[in-house]
Amino acid sequence: MASKEIFVPDLGDFKDVAVIEVLVKPGDSVQVDAPLLTLETEKATMDVPSTDAGVIEKVHVAKGTKVSSGTLIATLQLAAGAAAPASSVPATATPSAPKPAPPATPVAPAASAKPAEPATPAVPTATVVPAASAAASAVPGVTEQGFARAHAGPSVRRFARELGVDLGRVRGTGQKGRVTDADVKAFVKSLMVPGAGPAVAGGAGGGALPKVNVPDFAQFGPIDIKPLGRVQRISGARLHASWVNLPHVTQFDEADVTELEETRRALKAKADSAGIKLTTLAFIVRACVKALQQFPLFNSSIDASGENLVYKKYIHIGFAADTPNGLLVPVIRDADRKDIYEIARALGELSARARSGKLAGAEMQGGSFTISSLGGIGGTAFTPIINAPEVAILGVSRASMKAVYRDDAFVPRMILPLSLSYDHRVIDGANGARFTSYLAKILGDAPGLTEAVP
């Protein structure tokens, strides 16, 4: 029987990815798409599937080692009559040396045109500069952020990388939105037409920005250099893109959560007996669900053309989780269908997986509104950056006891600071104030937050 070597597929810009589990051993029979090993980055875990059916002859990696695109995983004895498809081994996966990725920002093909100043990779720009030739526009550079979120196969990823196309900006027309070779070609062609806008997966982008002048800090005294973690690099690019491309406005407000805290403490024993940690954040998530149902504009997004507003009929709430590897945003799906206990359970389970590095990529996708809570750490207010393509994010600081003037007297009340950042293209100040006022009212209605979901 014929043997075949199986390699790690295209991982984009990820290198030296940890092998946290080897799922097969010599002599095991595997089918097509059966998982062979599990890899872990700071952002997610992923299984590497078998490209063919057969019997494992030899495993070339071990738990605890690190691999990159093109690393040899295993040797497979093919099943009788099976033939290795031409595209089963990724084109970038060669056992000696993986083919390096092309430059992040390719030069415009027109020989007479002066190359544009390279844009900061974190800024997904969709600007097209017309010229005398139809080929005067440069293709946007490849970014790790774009490739990480793209739904495309290894051959399409390689094709896009060769052309210097950021897959995250290409709208897929294949099954379930999968990006095809034709989609990549259409994207490049759209850039080659003067004045035409590309079919991108995000909203309109901003132009190139002047770079910050960074001096040689060693000339001023001793320094120590430590590389940014992968999560910091990925999230940093997304935050930068959001801040540059979305006009942020932050609305500050306060909510009286005195009764909410009393209710939470009263229900704590019941929740503990069910293995649920009932936190204030669970009540905030429930309150945000009610506010989003009242103000669906805050649960919308601008579409790829930048000319339409997409109103989502689902409510998936993301929340910022502080982990040893960096900030992650797990998503509670269908939060509007969960009661306070189900939300609390989801918060606990997702937070635990985020801290242990077991959070799957799908568990960080599809959010329609995000909450960033610093209540456990401190602070009185802050300006959270919108988690694009969402249009709003709620920041929550630490609640504190304050003297509030009520009924002709000062009384002690537990006050929770709220910071709502929103995309001013979609939401104006009046709507922002209405949202925070309604949210504060809901947070003051503890019985309404604990009632069963209809």
Short mmCIF file of C-alpha atoms in Angstrom, two decimals:
data_model
loop_
_atom_site.label_atom_id
_atom_site.label_comp_id
_atom_site.label_asym_id
_atom_site.label_seq_id
_atom_site.Cartn_x
_atom_site.Cartn_y
_atom_site.Cartn_z
CA MET A 1 0.00 0.00 0.00
CA ALA A 2 1.09 3.57 -0.69
CA SER A 3 2.21 5.82 2.12
CA LYS A 4 1.65 9.53 2.46
CA GLU A 5 3.07 12.24 4.69
CA ILE A 6 0.65 14.65 6.38
CA PHE A 7 1.72 18.19 7.23
CA VAL A 8 0.38 21.03 9.36
CA PRO A 9 -1.88 23.14 7.08
CA ASP A 10 -1.58 26.88 6.55
CA LEU A 11 -1.71 28.60 9.96
CA GLY A 12 -1.41 32.09 8.55
CA ASP A 13 1.20 34.11 10.44
CA PHE A 14 1.16 31.81 13.47
CA LYS A 15 4.53 30.11 14.06
CA ASP A 16 5.84 27.82 16.78
CA VAL A 17 2.32 26.81 17.85
CA ALA A 18 2.22 24.48 20.85
CA VAL A 19 1.04 20.88 20.48
CA ILE A 20 -1.11 20.27 23.55
CA GLU A 21 -2.44 16.84 22.62
CA VAL A 22 -1.56 14.06 20.14
CA LEU A 23 -4.75 12.15 19.34
CA VAL A 24 -3.34 9.20 17.37
CA LYS A 25 -0.56 6.61 17.64
CA PRO A 26 1.04 4.16 15.20
CA GLY A 27 -1.41 1.46 14.18
CA ASP A 28 -4.52 3.62 14.58
CA SER A 29 -7.00 3.68 11.71
CA VAL A 30 -8.23 7.14 10.74
CA GLN A 31 -10.82 8.49 8.37
CA VAL A 32 -10.78 11.72 6.36
CA ASP A 33 -11.09 14.76 8.65
CA ALA A 34 -10.36 12.70 11.77
CA PRO A 35 -8.39 14.89 14.23
CA LEU A 36 -4.71 13.99 14.55
CA LEU A 37 -3.52 16.53 17.11
CA THR A 38 -4.64 19.64 18.95
CA LEU A 39 -2.76 22.95 18.67
CA GLU A 40 -3.06 25.91 21.00
CA THR A 41 -2.38 29.57 20.37
CA GLU A 42 -3.01 32.35 22.86
CA LYS A 43 -6.28 33.02 21.03
CA ALA A 44 -7.81 29.55 20.56
CA THR A 45 -7.30 25.81 20.27
CA MET A 46 -7.67 23.94 17.00
CA ASP A 47 -7.61 20.35 15.76
CA VAL A 48 -5.53 19.34 12.73
CA PRO A 49 -7.51 16.80 10.66
CA SER A 50 -6.29 13.94 8.49
CA THR A 51 -6.49 14.59 4.75
CA ASP A 52 -6.92 10.90 3.89
CA ALA A 53 -8.14 7.60 5.28
CA GLY A 54 -5.68 4.91 6.31
CA VAL A 55 -3.50 3.58 9.12
CA ILE A 56 -0.96 5.68 11.03
CA GLU A 57 2.56 4.36 10.35
CA LYS A 58 4.51 6.94 12.34
CA VAL A 59 3.82 10.07 14.38
CA HIS A 60 6.50 12.75 13.97
CA VAL A 61 5.42 15.20 16.70
CA ALA A 62 4.90 14.86 20.44
CA LYS A 63 2.90 16.65 23.09
CA GLY A 64 4.71 19.79 24.25
CA THR A 65 6.58 20.38 21.00
CA LYS A 66 5.92 23.33 18.69
CA VAL A 67 4.95 23.30 15.02
CA SER A 68 4.40 25.75 12.16
CA SER A 69 2.80 25.62 8.71
CA GLY A 70 4.39 22.73 6.81
CA THR A 71 5.65 20.75 9.82
CA LEU A 72 5.47 16.98 9.24
CA ILE A 73 2.80 15.46 11.50
CA ALA A 74 2.50 11.80 10.59
CA THR A 75 3.10 9.17 7.93
CA LEU A 76 -0.12 7.48 6.81
CA GLN A 77 -0.52 4.15 5.05
CA LEU A 78 -3.34 4.87 2.65
CA ALA A 79 -6.41 2.68 2.57
CA ALA A 80 -6.61 0.21 -0.29
CA GLY A 81 -7.59 1.95 -3.53
CA ALA A 82 -7.16 5.42 -2.07
CA ALA A 83 -5.21 8.04 -3.99
CA ALA A 84 -3.83 11.22 -2.51
CA PRO A 85 -5.61 14.23 -4.00
CA ALA A 86 -3.34 16.82 -5.59
CA SER A 87 -4.43 19.52 -3.14
CA SER A 88 -4.30 17.39 0.04
CA VAL A 89 -0.85 18.66 1.01
CA PRO A 90 -0.81 22.43 1.53
CA ALA A 91 1.35 24.18 -1.03
CA THR A 92 3.18 26.01 1.75
CA ALA A 93 3.75 22.81 3.69
CA THR A 94 7.12 21.44 2.66
CA PRO A 95 9.11 19.35 5.13
CA SER A 96 12.35 21.26 4.56
CA ALA A 97 11.38 24.93 4.64
CA PRO A 98 7.92 26.48 4.40
CA LYS A 99 7.56 29.03 1.63
CA PRO A 100 7.82 32.51 3.18
CA ALA A 101 4.83 34.82 2.98
CA PRO A 102 5.03 37.73 0.53
CA PRO A 103 5.51 41.29 1.79
CA ALA A 104 2.63 42.66 3.82
CA THR A 105 2.03 45.57 1.46
CA PRO A 106 2.66 44.81 -2.24
CA VAL A 107 3.71 47.58 -4.58
CA ALA A 108 1.19 48.84 -7.12
CA PRO A 109 1.69 47.06 -10.46
CA ALA A 110 1.95 50.24 -12.54
CA ALA A 111 5.65 50.78 -13.28
CA SER A 112 5.23 54.52 -13.59
CA ALA A 113 3.22 54.94 -10.41
CA LYS A 114 5.05 55.84 -7.21
CA PRO A 115 4.42 53.24 -4.48
CA ALA A 116 2.18 54.48 -1.69
CA GLU A 117 3.48 54.90 1.84
CA PRO A 118 2.90 51.50 3.57
CA ALA A 119 -0.14 51.69 5.82
CA THR A 120 -0.02 50.55 9.42
CA PRO A 121 -1.11 46.86 9.27
CA ALA A 122 -3.68 47.39 12.01
CA VAL A 123 -5.69 49.82 9.87
CA PRO A 124 -7.90 47.98 7.33
CA THR A 125 -8.00 50.64 4.64
CA ALA A 126 -10.30 50.34 1.65
CA THR A 127 -9.13 53.52 -0.06
CA VAL A 128 -8.50 53.22 -3.81
CA VAL A 129 -6.33 55.84 -5.55
CA PRO A 130 -7.30 56.34 -9.22
CA ALA A 131 -4.52 56.64 -11.82
CA ALA A 132 -4.20 56.80 -15.60
CA SER A 133 -3.83 53.04 -15.77
CA ALA A 134 -6.55 50.67 -14.58
CA ALA A 135 -3.89 48.77 -12.65
CA ALA A 136 -2.79 51.63 -10.46
CA SER A 137 -4.37 50.48 -7.19
CA ALA A 138 -2.43 48.49 -4.63
CA VAL A 139 -3.91 45.39 -3.03
CA PRO A 140 -4.32 45.78 0.77
CA GLY A 141 -1.61 43.96 2.70
CA VAL A 142 -1.92 40.62 4.45
CA THR A 143 -2.62 40.82 8.19
CA GLU A 144 -2.74 38.07 10.78
CA GLN A 145 -6.04 39.52 11.99
CA GLY A 146 -7.66 39.09 8.57
CA PHE A 147 -6.42 35.55 7.99
CA ALA A 148 -7.47 34.48 11.51
CA ARG A 149 -11.11 35.37 10.95
CA ALA A 150 -11.36 34.28 7.29
CA HIS A 151 -13.41 31.21 6.32
CA ALA A 152 -11.24 29.68 3.58
CA GLY A 153 -9.31 26.54 2.72
CA PRO A 154 -5.49 26.15 2.63
CA SER A 155 -5.21 26.55 -1.16
CA VAL A 156 -7.25 29.77 -1.11
CA ARG A 157 -5.18 31.10 1.78
CA ARG A 158 -1.97 30.43 -0.15
CA PHE A 159 -3.40 32.06 -3.27
CA ALA A 160 -4.42 35.15 -1.28
CA ARG A 161 -1.02 35.32 0.41
CA GLU A 162 0.75 35.18 -2.95
CA LEU A 163 -1.33 38.13 -4.13
CA GLY A 164 -0.95 39.98 -0.84
CA VAL A 165 -4.70 40.01 -0.22
CA ASP A 166 -6.09 40.26 3.30
CA LEU A 167 -8.70 37.46 3.37
CA GLY A 168 -10.53 39.18 6.22
CA ARG A 169 -11.66 41.84 3.74
CA VAL A 170 -12.92 39.45 1.06
CA ARG A 171 -16.63 38.59 1.02
CA GLY A 172 -17.08 34.83 0.52
CA THR A 173 -19.69 33.53 -1.91
CA GLY A 174 -19.06 29.84 -1.34
CA GLN A 175 -21.03 27.47 0.85
CA LYS A 176 -21.69 29.02 4.28
CA GLY A 177 -19.80 32.14 3.24
CA ARG A 178 -16.57 30.31 2.41
CA VAL A 179 -14.05 32.37 0.41
CA THR A 180 -13.14 30.86 -2.96
CA ASP A 181 -10.41 31.54 -5.54
CA ALA A 182 -12.99 33.42 -7.60
CA ASP A 183 -13.79 35.68 -4.63
CA VAL A 184 -10.10 36.57 -4.23
CA LYS A 185 -9.80 37.30 -7.96
CA ALA A 186 -12.94 39.45 -7.90
CA PHE A 187 -11.57 41.38 -4.93
CA VAL A 188 -8.31 42.13 -6.74
CA LYS A 189 -10.16 43.09 -9.95
CA SER A 190 -12.33 45.53 -8.01
CA LEU A 191 -9.19 47.28 -6.80
CA MET A 192 -7.83 47.52 -10.33
CA VAL A 193 -10.82 49.59 -11.52
CA PRO A 194 -10.30 53.32 -10.82
CA GLY A 195 -12.85 54.64 -8.34
CA ALA A 196 -14.37 51.22 -7.64
CA GLY A 197 -14.70 50.03 -4.07
CA PRO A 198 -13.73 46.43 -3.25
CA ALA A 199 -16.18 43.86 -1.95
CA VAL A 200 -14.95 43.69 1.61
CA ALA A 201 -16.14 41.97 4.75
CA GLY A 202 -15.89 45.09 6.92
CA GLY A 203 -17.06 48.68 6.76
CA ALA A 204 -15.34 51.58 5.10
CA GLY A 205 -11.75 52.06 6.25
CA GLY A 206 -9.61 55.09 6.88
CA GLY A 207 -6.59 56.25 4.94
CA ALA A 208 -2.93 55.70 5.79
CA LEU A 209 -1.76 57.49 8.93
CA PRO A 210 1.57 59.15 9.66
CA LYS A 211 3.84 56.95 11.73
CA VAL A 212 4.86 57.76 15.28
CA ASN A 213 8.55 58.61 15.53
CA VAL A 214 10.09 56.02 17.88
CA PRO A 215 13.58 56.97 19.12
CA ASP A 216 16.34 54.66 20.28
CA PHE A 217 15.41 54.52 23.96
CA ALA A 218 18.80 53.04 24.89
CA GLN A 219 20.40 56.43 24.34
CA PHE A 220 18.58 57.71 27.43
CA GLY A 221 19.44 54.84 29.79
CA PRO A 222 19.25 51.08 30.37
CA ILE A 223 16.30 49.26 28.77
CA ASP A 224 14.85 45.75 28.57
CA ILE A 225 12.99 44.48 25.49
CA LYS A 226 10.24 41.86 25.72
CA PRO A 227 8.11 40.81 22.72
CA LEU A 228 4.35 41.38 22.75
CA GLY A 229 2.26 38.24 23.14
CA ARG A 230 0.25 36.99 20.18
CA VAL A 231 -3.06 37.96 21.78
CA GLN A 232 -1.73 41.49 22.34
CA ARG A 233 -0.62 41.75 18.72
CA ILE A 234 -3.94 40.45 17.38
CA SER A 235 -6.18 42.46 19.70
CA GLY A 236 -3.98 45.53 19.31
CA ALA A 237 -4.52 45.53 15.55
CA ARG A 238 -8.28 45.19 15.95
CA LEU A 239 -8.50 47.92 18.58
CA HIS A 240 -6.39 50.26 16.46
CA ALA A 241 -8.57 49.61 13.41
CA SER A 242 -11.73 50.28 15.43
CA TRP A 243 -10.40 53.47 16.98
CA VAL A 244 -9.21 54.86 13.65
CA ASN A 245 -12.24 53.92 11.54
CA LEU A 246 -15.14 54.44 13.98
CA PRO A 247 -16.03 57.88 15.39
CA HIS A 248 -16.21 57.08 19.10
CA VAL A 249 -18.40 58.92 21.60
CA THR A 250 -18.53 57.86 25.26
CA GLN A 251 -21.60 58.48 27.41
CA PHE A 252 -21.21 58.34 31.21
CA ASP A 253 -23.99 57.54 33.64
CA GLU A 254 -24.67 55.94 37.03
CA ALA A 255 -27.03 53.23 38.21
CA ASP A 256 -28.35 52.68 41.71
CA VAL A 257 -27.74 48.96 42.34
CA THR A 258 -28.51 48.87 46.05
CA GLU A 259 -31.51 46.53 45.68
CA LEU A 260 -29.68 44.53 43.01
CA GLU A 261 -26.84 43.74 45.41
CA GLU A 262 -29.28 42.83 48.17
CA THR A 263 -31.09 40.47 45.78
CA ARG A 264 -27.83 38.94 44.58
CA ARG A 265 -26.71 38.19 48.13
CA ALA A 266 -30.11 36.68 48.93
CA LEU A 267 -29.88 34.34 45.91
CA LYS A 268 -26.21 33.49 46.37
CA ALA A 269 -26.79 30.42 48.54
CA LYS A 270 -29.28 28.96 46.05
CA ALA A 271 -26.85 29.57 43.18
CA ASP A 272 -23.91 28.09 45.10
CA SER A 273 -25.88 24.90 45.75
CA ALA A 274 -26.29 24.53 41.98
CA GLY A 275 -22.58 25.15 41.35
CA ILE A 276 -23.21 28.63 39.93
CA LYS A 277 -21.25 31.74 40.86
CA LEU A 278 -23.84 34.52 40.81
CA THR A 279 -21.90 37.72 40.09
CA THR A 280 -23.02 41.28 39.51
CA LEU A 281 -21.94 40.88 35.88
CA ALA A 282 -24.70 38.32 35.32
CA PHE A 283 -27.29 40.94 36.30
CA ILE A 284 -25.61 43.51 34.06
CA VAL A 285 -25.76 41.11 31.09
CA ARG A 286 -29.45 40.48 31.77
CA ALA A 287 -30.09 44.23 32.00
CA CYS A 288 -28.24 44.84 28.71
CA VAL A 289 -30.42 42.23 27.01
CA LYS A 290 -33.54 44.14 28.08
CA ALA A 291 -32.01 47.44 26.95
CA LEU A 292 -31.05 46.01 23.55
CA GLN A 293 -34.58 44.71 23.10
CA GLN A 294 -35.88 48.20 23.83
CA PHE A 295 -33.22 49.91 21.62
CA PRO A 296 -32.42 47.51 18.73
CA LEU A 297 -30.25 50.18 17.10
CA PHE A 298 -27.52 49.27 19.60
CA ASN A 299 -27.69 45.64 18.42
CA SER A 300 -26.99 46.54 14.78
CA SER A 301 -23.96 46.87 12.48
CA ILE A 302 -23.08 48.78 9.33
CA ASP A 303 -22.84 46.40 6.37
CA ALA A 304 -19.83 45.93 4.07
CA SER A 305 -20.96 48.64 1.65
CA GLY A 306 -21.25 51.20 4.45
CA GLU A 307 -24.68 52.18 3.10
CA ASN A 308 -27.00 49.89 5.07
CA LEU A 309 -27.70 49.03 8.69
CA VAL A 310 -28.01 45.36 9.67
CA TYR A 311 -30.48 44.80 12.52
CA LYS A 312 -29.74 41.48 14.24
CA LYS A 313 -32.65 39.41 15.50
CA TYR A 314 -30.34 37.59 17.89
CA ILE A 315 -28.62 38.94 20.99
CA HIS A 316 -25.14 37.50 21.57
CA ILE A 317 -23.35 39.29 24.42
CA GLY A 318 -19.56 39.36 24.50
CA PHE A 319 -17.66 40.10 27.69
CA ALA A 320 -14.02 40.98 28.20
CA ALA A 321 -12.14 38.26 30.09
CA ASP A 322 -8.78 39.01 31.71
CA THR A 323 -6.52 35.97 31.19
CA PRO A 324 -2.80 35.23 31.76
CA ASN A 325 -2.32 35.36 27.97
CA GLY A 326 -4.15 38.66 27.45
CA LEU A 327 -7.63 40.02 26.95
CA LEU A 328 -10.16 37.70 25.28
CA VAL A 329 -13.85 38.29 24.51
CA PRO A 330 -16.00 35.14 24.90
CA VAL A 331 -19.58 35.40 23.62
CA ILE A 332 -22.76 34.30 25.42
CA ARG A 333 -24.98 33.19 22.55
CA ASP A 334 -28.73 33.83 22.68
CA ALA A 335 -28.44 35.72 25.96
CA ASP A 336 -32.04 36.85 25.52
CA ARG A 337 -33.18 33.23 25.97
CA LYS A 338 -31.32 32.72 29.25
CA ASP A 339 -32.42 33.57 32.78
CA ILE A 340 -30.09 35.04 35.38
CA TYR A 341 -28.81 31.61 36.49
CA GLU A 342 -28.13 30.40 32.94
CA ILE A 343 -26.26 33.61 32.19
CA ALA A 344 -24.20 33.24 35.37
CA ARG A 345 -23.36 29.63 34.48
CA ALA A 346 -22.29 30.65 30.94
CA LEU A 347 -20.12 33.44 32.36
CA GLY A 348 -18.38 31.02 34.69
CA GLU A 349 -17.79 28.30 32.09
CA LEU A 350 -16.56 30.64 29.36
CA SER A 351 -14.30 32.54 31.77
CA ALA A 352 -12.74 29.29 32.99
CA ARG A 353 -12.03 28.11 29.45
CA ALA A 354 -10.59 31.51 28.55
CA ARG A 355 -8.19 31.47 31.51
CA SER A 356 -7.06 27.91 30.77
CA GLY A 357 -6.55 28.63 27.07
CA LYS A 358 -9.26 26.16 26.02
CA LEU A 359 -11.61 28.71 24.48
CA ALA A 360 -12.54 27.71 20.92
CA GLY A 361 -12.49 30.28 18.14
CA ALA A 362 -16.23 29.89 17.57
CA GLU A 363 -16.84 30.93 21.19
CA MET A 364 -15.37 34.37 20.43
CA GLN A 365 -17.37 35.06 17.28
CA GLY A 366 -20.80 36.47 16.47
CA GLY A 367 -21.12 38.96 19.30
CA SER A 368 -23.61 41.79 18.80
CA PHE A 369 -22.83 43.84 21.94
CA THR A 370 -19.88 43.76 24.37
CA ILE A 371 -19.46 44.46 28.07
CA SER A 372 -16.08 45.35 29.59
CA SER A 373 -16.27 45.13 33.37
CA LEU A 374 -13.46 46.43 35.57
CA GLY A 375 -15.59 46.36 38.70
CA GLY A 376 -13.43 43.69 40.32
CA ILE A 377 -10.31 45.82 39.89
CA GLY A 378 -11.34 49.45 40.39
CA GLY A 379 -11.71 52.77 38.67
CA THR A 380 -14.52 55.29 38.39
CA ALA A 381 -14.92 55.56 34.59
CA PHE A 382 -13.12 54.77 31.33
CA THR A 383 -13.63 54.95 27.57
CA PRO A 384 -13.91 51.42 26.15
CA ILE A 385 -13.08 50.92 22.46
CA ILE A 386 -15.93 49.51 20.35
CA ASN A 387 -15.52 45.87 19.38
CA ALA A 388 -16.12 46.46 15.65
CA PRO A 389 -18.21 45.65 13.67
CA GLU A 390 -20.49 46.14 16.68
CA VAL A 391 -21.69 49.70 17.21
CA ALA A 392 -21.55 49.98 21.00
CA ILE A 393 -19.75 48.67 24.07
CA LEU A 394 -20.58 49.09 27.77
CA GLY A 395 -17.83 49.77 30.28
CA VAL A 396 -18.54 49.03 33.95
CA SER A 397 -16.37 50.33 36.80
CA ARG A 398 -16.39 49.53 40.52
CA ALA A 399 -19.59 50.21 42.44
CA SER A 400 -19.22 52.24 45.62
CA MET A 401 -21.39 53.50 48.45
CA LYS A 402 -22.34 57.16 48.03
CA ALA A 403 -24.57 59.65 49.80
CA VAL A 404 -27.58 60.27 47.54
CA TYR A 405 -30.16 62.96 48.22
CA ARG A 406 -33.61 61.29 48.28
CA ASP A 407 -36.84 62.30 49.99
CA ASP A 408 -35.33 65.46 51.53
CA ALA A 409 -32.40 63.59 53.06
CA PHE A 410 -29.02 62.07 52.18
CA VAL A 411 -29.10 58.27 52.21
CA PRO A 412 -26.35 55.71 51.51
CA ARG A 413 -26.79 54.01 48.12
CA MET A 414 -24.63 51.59 46.10
CA ILE A 415 -23.83 53.42 42.84
CA LEU A 416 -22.45 51.68 39.73
CA PRO A 417 -20.57 53.84 37.13
CA LEU A 418 -21.42 53.13 33.48
CA SER A 419 -19.38 54.13 30.40
CA LEU A 420 -21.08 53.55 27.05
CA SER A 421 -18.99 54.04 23.89
CA TYR A 422 -20.86 54.05 20.58
CA ASP A 423 -20.33 54.57 16.85
CA HIS A 424 -21.52 58.12 16.17
CA ARG A 425 -22.31 57.24 12.54
CA VAL A 426 -25.14 55.06 13.84
CA ILE A 427 -26.00 56.39 17.29
CA ASP A 428 -26.35 60.04 18.27
CA GLY A 429 -26.00 61.56 21.73
CA ALA A 430 -29.73 61.58 22.42
CA ASN A 431 -30.01 57.85 21.74
CA GLY A 432 -26.93 57.21 23.84
CA ALA A 433 -28.42 59.08 26.80
CA ARG A 434 -31.74 57.25 26.41
CA PHE A 435 -29.97 53.91 26.40
CA THR A 436 -27.92 54.53 29.56
CA SER A 437 -30.94 56.04 31.35
CA TYR A 438 -33.05 53.00 30.51
CA LEU A 439 -30.21 50.66 31.48
CA ALA A 440 -29.83 52.40 34.85
CA LYS A 441 -33.58 52.05 35.40
CA ILE A 442 -33.46 48.32 34.59
CA LEU A 443 -30.48 47.77 36.92
CA GLY A 444 -32.56 49.33 39.68
CA ASP A 445 -35.34 46.79 39.12
CA ALA A 446 -33.89 43.64 40.71
CA PRO A 447 -37.15 41.60 40.57
CA GLY A 448 -37.43 42.28 36.84
CA LEU A 449 -33.89 40.93 36.26
CA THR A 450 -34.55 37.68 38.14
CA GLU A 451 -37.91 36.85 36.58
CA ALA A 452 -38.12 33.90 34.21
CA VAL A 453 -37.46 34.45 30.50
CA PRO A 454 -40.79 34.21 28.63
#
